[in-house]
Short mmCIF file of C-alpha atoms and ligand atoms in Angstrom, two decimals:
data_model
loop_
_atom_site.label_atom_id
_atom_site.label_comp_id
_atom_site.label_asym_id
_atom_site.label_seq_id
_atom_site.Cartn_x
_atom_site.Cartn_y
_atom_site.Cartn_z
CA MET A 1 -213.55 -12.39 -205.07
CA ALA A 2 -212.14 -15.34 -207.17
CA GLU A 3 -208.50 -14.88 -207.98
CA ASN A 4 -207.95 -16.59 -211.33
CA ILE A 5 -209.40 -16.57 -214.40
CA LEU A 6 -209.88 -19.83 -216.17
CA ILE A 7 -209.74 -19.50 -220.04
CA LYS A 8 -209.13 -22.65 -222.04
CA ASN A 9 -206.55 -22.22 -224.66
CA ASP A 10 -207.95 -23.51 -227.69
CA ALA A 11 -210.90 -21.15 -227.53
CA THR A 12 -211.36 -18.31 -229.68
CA ARG A 13 -211.11 -15.14 -229.05
CA MET A 14 -214.45 -14.62 -229.33
CA GLN A 15 -214.66 -17.53 -227.01
CA LYS A 16 -212.74 -16.51 -224.48
CA TYR A 17 -214.35 -12.92 -224.36
CA GLY A 18 -217.87 -14.74 -223.42
CA LEU A 19 -215.72 -16.73 -220.78
CA LEU A 20 -213.45 -13.76 -219.45
CA LEU A 21 -216.90 -11.58 -218.45
CA PRO A 22 -218.00 -12.48 -215.54
CA GLN A 23 -214.42 -13.92 -214.47
CA LEU A 24 -213.60 -10.85 -214.39
CA ASP A 25 -216.48 -9.36 -212.26
CA ALA A 26 -216.22 -11.89 -210.09
CA LEU A 27 -212.30 -10.60 -209.68
CA LEU A 28 -212.69 -7.26 -209.93
CA GLY A 29 -215.93 -7.80 -207.40
CA ASN A 30 -217.50 -5.16 -204.63
CA GLU A 31 -213.58 -4.28 -204.36
CA LYS A 32 -213.60 0.37 -204.91
CA ASP A 33 -210.16 0.68 -204.90
CA LEU A 34 -209.44 2.06 -208.93
CA THR A 35 -205.79 0.81 -209.10
CA ALA A 36 -206.30 -2.27 -207.31
CA ASN A 37 -209.61 -3.24 -210.33
CA LEU A 38 -207.08 -1.65 -212.79
CA ALA A 39 -203.79 -3.12 -212.19
CA ASN A 40 -206.24 -7.15 -212.26
CA PHE A 41 -208.57 -5.47 -215.36
CA VAL A 42 -204.89 -5.78 -217.55
CA ALA A 43 -203.34 -8.58 -216.14
CA ALA A 44 -206.52 -10.80 -216.41
CA LEU A 45 -206.81 -9.40 -220.25
CA LYS A 46 -202.55 -9.95 -221.07
CA GLU A 47 -203.19 -13.45 -219.54
CA THR A 48 -206.48 -14.76 -221.43
CA PHE A 49 -204.94 -12.95 -224.49
CA GLY A 50 -202.11 -12.38 -224.94
CA PHE A 51 -201.88 -9.15 -225.95
CA PHE A 52 -198.80 -7.31 -226.65
CA TRP A 53 -199.19 -4.35 -224.76
CA ILE A 54 -202.89 -3.57 -222.69
CA GLY A 55 -202.91 -1.13 -220.43
CA PHE A 56 -204.77 2.63 -219.10
CA TYR A 57 -204.28 5.94 -219.05
CA LEU A 58 -206.33 7.68 -216.92
CA VAL A 59 -206.85 11.82 -217.27
CA LYS A 60 -205.13 13.96 -215.12
CA ASN A 61 -204.52 18.22 -213.47
CA ASP A 62 -201.26 17.12 -212.41
CA SER A 63 -199.18 19.71 -214.35
CA GLY A 64 -201.47 22.56 -214.92
CA LYS A 65 -203.39 20.79 -217.84
CA ASP A 66 -206.49 18.17 -218.36
CA GLU A 67 -203.76 15.60 -219.99
CA LEU A 68 -203.65 11.31 -220.17
CA VAL A 69 -201.16 9.57 -218.01
CA LEU A 70 -200.35 6.35 -217.87
CA GLY A 71 -202.23 3.68 -214.98
CA PRO A 72 -201.67 -0.05 -214.66
CA PHE A 73 -200.28 -1.69 -217.85
CA GLN A 74 -198.40 -5.65 -218.73
CA GLY A 75 -195.86 -5.27 -221.90
CA PRO A 76 -193.09 -3.22 -222.49
CA VAL A 77 -192.19 0.25 -220.76
CA ALA A 78 -194.74 3.21 -222.63
CA CYS A 79 -194.62 6.92 -222.51
CA THR A 80 -196.06 8.01 -219.38
CA ARG A 81 -198.19 11.34 -220.52
CA ILE A 82 -199.88 11.56 -223.96
CA THR A 83 -201.41 14.99 -225.28
CA PHE A 84 -205.90 15.58 -225.58
CA ASN A 85 -206.18 15.00 -229.01
CA LYS A 86 -202.64 13.61 -229.64
CA GLY A 87 -201.94 10.07 -230.56
CA VAL A 88 -204.63 7.49 -231.24
CA CYS A 89 -205.27 7.82 -227.03
CA GLY A 90 -206.00 11.77 -227.09
CA LYS A 91 -208.24 11.53 -230.34
CA ALA A 92 -210.51 8.70 -228.88
CA TRP A 93 -210.62 11.05 -225.41
CA ALA A 94 -211.17 14.00 -227.16
CA ASP A 95 -213.63 12.15 -229.82
CA ASN A 96 -214.72 10.00 -226.84
CA LYS A 97 -215.08 7.11 -229.29
CA ILE A 98 -213.42 3.71 -229.43
CA ILE A 99 -210.41 3.88 -232.53
CA VAL A 100 -209.04 0.37 -233.90
CA VAL A 101 -206.80 1.33 -236.36
CA GLU A 102 -205.34 -1.09 -238.82
CA ASP A 103 -201.81 -0.26 -239.37
CA VAL A 104 -200.18 2.67 -236.84
CA GLU A 105 -197.92 3.26 -239.62
CA LYS A 106 -201.46 4.69 -241.26
CA PHE A 107 -202.77 6.30 -238.56
CA PRO A 108 -201.69 10.34 -238.37
CA GLY A 109 -199.50 11.57 -235.43
CA HIS A 110 -199.95 7.79 -233.73
CA ILE A 111 -196.88 7.64 -230.89
CA ALA A 112 -194.91 4.92 -231.18
CA CYS A 113 -194.22 3.94 -227.80
CA SER A 114 -192.57 0.69 -229.95
CA ALA A 115 -191.96 -0.04 -232.82
CA LEU A 116 -192.92 -3.08 -233.51
CA SER A 117 -196.62 -2.07 -232.23
CA LYS A 118 -198.69 -2.56 -235.62
CA SER A 119 -202.30 -1.84 -234.42
CA GLU A 120 -204.40 -0.66 -231.69
CA ILE A 121 -207.72 -0.57 -230.37
CA VAL A 122 -208.43 2.30 -227.47
CA LEU A 123 -212.35 2.42 -225.73
CA PRO A 124 -212.83 5.35 -224.06
CA VAL A 125 -214.10 4.76 -220.11
CA ARG A 126 -216.69 7.18 -219.13
CA LYS A 127 -217.74 8.17 -215.63
CA ASN A 128 -221.23 10.50 -216.51
CA HIS A 129 -220.48 10.33 -220.03
CA GLU A 130 -217.09 11.82 -219.79
CA VAL A 131 -214.27 10.20 -220.36
CA VAL A 132 -211.94 9.51 -217.22
CA MET A 133 -209.28 7.44 -218.83
CA VAL A 134 -208.89 4.85 -222.03
CA LEU A 135 -207.42 1.62 -222.49
CA ASP A 136 -205.59 0.94 -225.26
CA ILE A 137 -204.98 -2.22 -226.57
CA ASP A 138 -201.53 -2.57 -228.98
CA SER A 139 -200.89 -6.09 -231.60
CA ASP A 140 -197.63 -6.79 -233.18
CA LYS A 141 -199.77 -8.11 -235.62
CA LEU A 142 -202.02 -5.73 -238.57
CA ASN A 143 -205.60 -5.81 -238.17
CA ASP A 144 -205.34 -7.17 -235.48
CA PHE A 145 -208.54 -5.84 -234.08
CA SER A 146 -212.13 -6.00 -235.40
CA GLU A 147 -215.16 -4.27 -234.45
CA GLU A 148 -216.44 -7.46 -232.59
CA ASP A 149 -213.30 -6.93 -230.40
CA ALA A 150 -214.90 -3.32 -229.70
CA GLU A 151 -218.50 -4.69 -228.83
CA GLN A 152 -216.62 -7.59 -226.74
CA LEU A 153 -214.13 -4.88 -224.87
CA GLN A 154 -217.08 -2.24 -224.35
CA LYS A 155 -218.75 -4.68 -222.23
CA LEU A 156 -215.02 -5.56 -220.33
CA THR A 157 -215.19 -1.59 -220.14
CA ALA A 158 -218.37 -1.51 -218.79
CA LEU A 159 -217.04 -3.44 -215.29
CA ILE A 160 -215.24 -0.69 -214.71
CA GLU A 161 -217.45 2.31 -215.36
CA LYS A 162 -219.88 0.54 -212.74
CA ARG A 163 -217.49 0.45 -210.94
CA LEU A 164 -216.74 3.95 -211.10
N1 SME B 201 -199.81 4.25 -229.18
C1 SME B 201 -200.56 5.50 -228.41
C2 SME B 201 -200.02 5.57 -227.63
C3 SME B 201 -199.76 4.76 -226.25
S1 SME B 201 -198.73 3.20 -226.85
O1 SME B 201 -199.31 2.40 -228.08
C4 SME B 201 -198.72 2.28 -225.27
C5 SME B 201 -201.40 5.93 -229.15
O2 SME B 201 -201.02 6.80 -230.43
O3 SME B 201 -201.72 7.17 -228.16
#
């Protein structure tokens, strides 16, 4: 496996996605361990884009009900558990679709893990069409995520999906 990510600092965000995709695929390589892959995934995105917070919440049933439980992440400490259909993450899970939030204060039920988070994108990660985790990215800038980000990030989460 490749062990470093090389992205030019002066590249645009869209160029960075293009440069990152093959490098991340090589970084994950043939590794089957989910925790290792999720940890390197979030570290690579943090290193490339400097997002304020990036992490996975995994669907688990260790409390008698299905809920999202915090997984590997980069950034400030965050909420541990999220109920189905609650917050942006729970809604992306329930609706099985990507959610882009321009202004978190305008999203009903948004869960504020940090007051510095201003906009957010959440992508479901699926196994056999079922959501098994979500990727959550928070920005400290308003309106930081576009449909293009959604499209490009989905190509990145597909690297996780194909290894599940
Ligand atoms: N804002 C998320 C909660 C997770 S934190 O942002 C890390 C939500 O509303 O689901």
